Short mmCIF file of C-alpha atoms in Angstrom, two decimals:
data_model
loop_
_atom_site.label_atom_id
_atom_site.label_comp_id
_atom_site.label_asym_id
_atom_site.label_seq_id
_atom_site.Cartn_x
_atom_site.Cartn_y
_atom_site.Cartn_z
CA UNK A 262 14.31 -7.22 -80.64
CA UNK A 263 10.57 -7.59 -80.35
CA UNK A 264 8.36 -10.46 -79.37
CA UNK A 265 5.62 -11.75 -81.65
CA UNK A 266 2.60 -13.54 -80.22
CA UNK A 267 0.11 -15.49 -82.34
CA UNK A 268 -3.00 -16.90 -80.68
CA UNK A 269 -5.02 -19.75 -82.19
CA UNK A 270 -8.21 -20.41 -80.19
CA UNK A 271 -9.55 -23.89 -80.82
CA UNK A 272 -12.53 -25.69 -79.32
CA UNK A 273 -10.65 -27.49 -76.54
CA UNK A 274 -7.41 -25.48 -76.29
CA UNK A 275 -5.67 -22.25 -77.10
CA UNK A 276 -2.32 -22.49 -78.86
CA UNK A 277 0.01 -19.55 -78.43
CA UNK A 278 3.11 -19.28 -80.63
CA UNK A 279 5.77 -16.93 -79.36
CA UNK A 280 8.76 -15.70 -81.39
CA UNK A 281 11.64 -13.36 -80.60
CA UNK A 282 13.19 -12.38 -77.30
CA UNK A 283 11.41 -12.27 -73.96
CA UNK A 284 13.06 -9.75 -71.67
CA UNK A 285 12.22 -6.75 -69.49
CA UNK A 286 11.33 -4.75 -72.59
CA UNK A 287 9.07 -7.31 -74.30
CA UNK A 288 7.61 -9.18 -71.30
CA UNK A 289 4.79 -6.65 -70.74
CA UNK A 290 3.59 -7.18 -74.33
CA UNK A 291 3.62 -10.94 -73.82
CA UNK A 292 1.78 -10.66 -70.49
CA UNK A 293 -0.80 -8.37 -72.11
CA UNK A 294 -1.46 -10.96 -74.83
CA UNK A 295 -1.66 -13.93 -72.44
CA UNK A 296 -3.68 -12.51 -69.55
CA UNK A 297 -7.08 -12.43 -71.33
CA UNK A 298 -6.72 -16.15 -72.07
CA UNK A 299 -6.96 -16.90 -68.36
CA UNK A 300 -10.39 -15.31 -68.02
CA UNK A 301 -12.10 -18.45 -69.34
CA UNK A 302 -13.31 -21.28 -67.17
CA UNK A 303 -10.75 -24.10 -67.15
CA UNK A 304 -8.42 -22.63 -69.79
CA UNK A 305 -6.21 -25.11 -71.64
CA UNK A 306 -3.24 -23.11 -72.92
CA UNK A 307 -0.35 -24.52 -74.91
CA UNK A 308 2.55 -22.14 -75.51
CA UNK A 309 4.99 -22.98 -78.30
CA UNK A 310 8.42 -21.46 -77.62
CA UNK A 311 10.41 -22.94 -80.51
CA UNK A 312 11.06 -19.50 -82.01
CA UNK A 313 12.09 -17.80 -78.77
CA UNK A 314 15.79 -17.02 -79.03
CA UNK A 315 16.27 -15.51 -75.55
CA UNK A 316 14.44 -15.28 -72.23
CA UNK A 317 15.46 -13.61 -68.99
CA UNK A 318 13.98 -13.72 -65.50
CA UNK A 319 11.26 -11.25 -66.49
CA UNK A 320 10.04 -13.76 -69.07
CA UNK A 321 10.08 -16.52 -66.48
CA UNK A 322 7.95 -14.30 -64.28
CA UNK A 323 5.36 -13.97 -67.05
CA UNK A 324 5.00 -17.76 -67.21
CA UNK A 325 4.81 -18.14 -63.42
CA UNK A 326 2.04 -15.54 -63.36
CA UNK A 327 0.28 -17.26 -66.24
CA UNK A 328 0.49 -20.61 -64.46
CA UNK A 329 -1.03 -19.16 -61.29
CA UNK A 330 -3.87 -17.53 -63.22
CA UNK A 331 -4.59 -20.70 -65.22
CA UNK A 332 -4.60 -22.88 -62.11
CA UNK A 333 -6.88 -20.49 -60.25
CA UNK A 334 -9.44 -21.10 -63.01
CA UNK A 335 -8.94 -24.89 -62.87
CA UNK A 336 -7.10 -24.97 -66.18
CA UNK A 337 -3.88 -26.33 -67.61
CA UNK A 338 -0.73 -24.73 -69.03
CA UNK A 339 1.83 -26.53 -71.15
CA UNK A 340 5.00 -25.14 -72.70
CA UNK A 341 6.19 -27.00 -75.82
CA UNK A 342 9.12 -27.08 -78.22
CA UNK A 343 11.58 -25.37 -75.92
CA UNK A 344 15.08 -24.96 -77.24
CA UNK A 345 17.87 -26.62 -75.24
CA UNK A 346 18.77 -23.21 -73.83
CA UNK A 347 15.23 -22.50 -72.61
CA UNK A 348 14.80 -26.01 -71.26
CA UNK A 349 18.00 -25.54 -69.24
CA UNK A 350 16.74 -22.16 -67.95
CA UNK A 351 13.47 -23.66 -66.71
CA UNK A 352 15.34 -26.62 -65.21
CA UNK A 353 17.97 -24.53 -63.38
CA UNK A 354 15.27 -22.34 -61.85
CA UNK A 355 13.19 -25.34 -60.79
CA UNK A 356 10.22 -24.18 -62.87
CA UNK A 357 10.30 -27.38 -64.90
CA UNK A 358 9.08 -29.10 -61.72
CA UNK A 359 5.91 -27.01 -61.55
CA UNK A 360 5.16 -26.19 -65.20
CA UNK A 361 4.30 -28.90 -67.73
CA UNK A 362 7.14 -28.65 -70.26
CA UNK A 363 7.86 -30.67 -73.40
CA UNK A 364 10.64 -30.29 -75.93
CA UNK A 365 8.39 -31.94 -78.48
CA UNK A 366 5.54 -30.47 -80.47
CA UNK A 367 1.99 -30.85 -79.22
CA UNK A 368 -0.67 -32.05 -81.61
CA UNK A 369 -1.80 -29.12 -83.71
CA UNK A 370 1.14 -26.93 -82.72
CA UNK A 371 3.22 -25.79 -85.65
#
């Protein structure tokens, strides 16, 4: 399966909607789409994962890298609308302690 990434740049935030599976095959495409967003000063990135059906450790690595890049620019990263399965994955790995995660929608996120 592929991963689909839609980016909606707004005045005060960038909303990224991801759909599909995030694995060793699709993670490079996701990283390629997300990396330019971190080149701004103080990026505010919200990633909606409600349509992600599967994620492996490669996908987790993409989000850890994104978090580091965003923080190095003084910005914020938030993951929203995680499925129970993804929420459990982030929790088990301890990433839910360092990444801002919400199972609910963020204002303006569809």
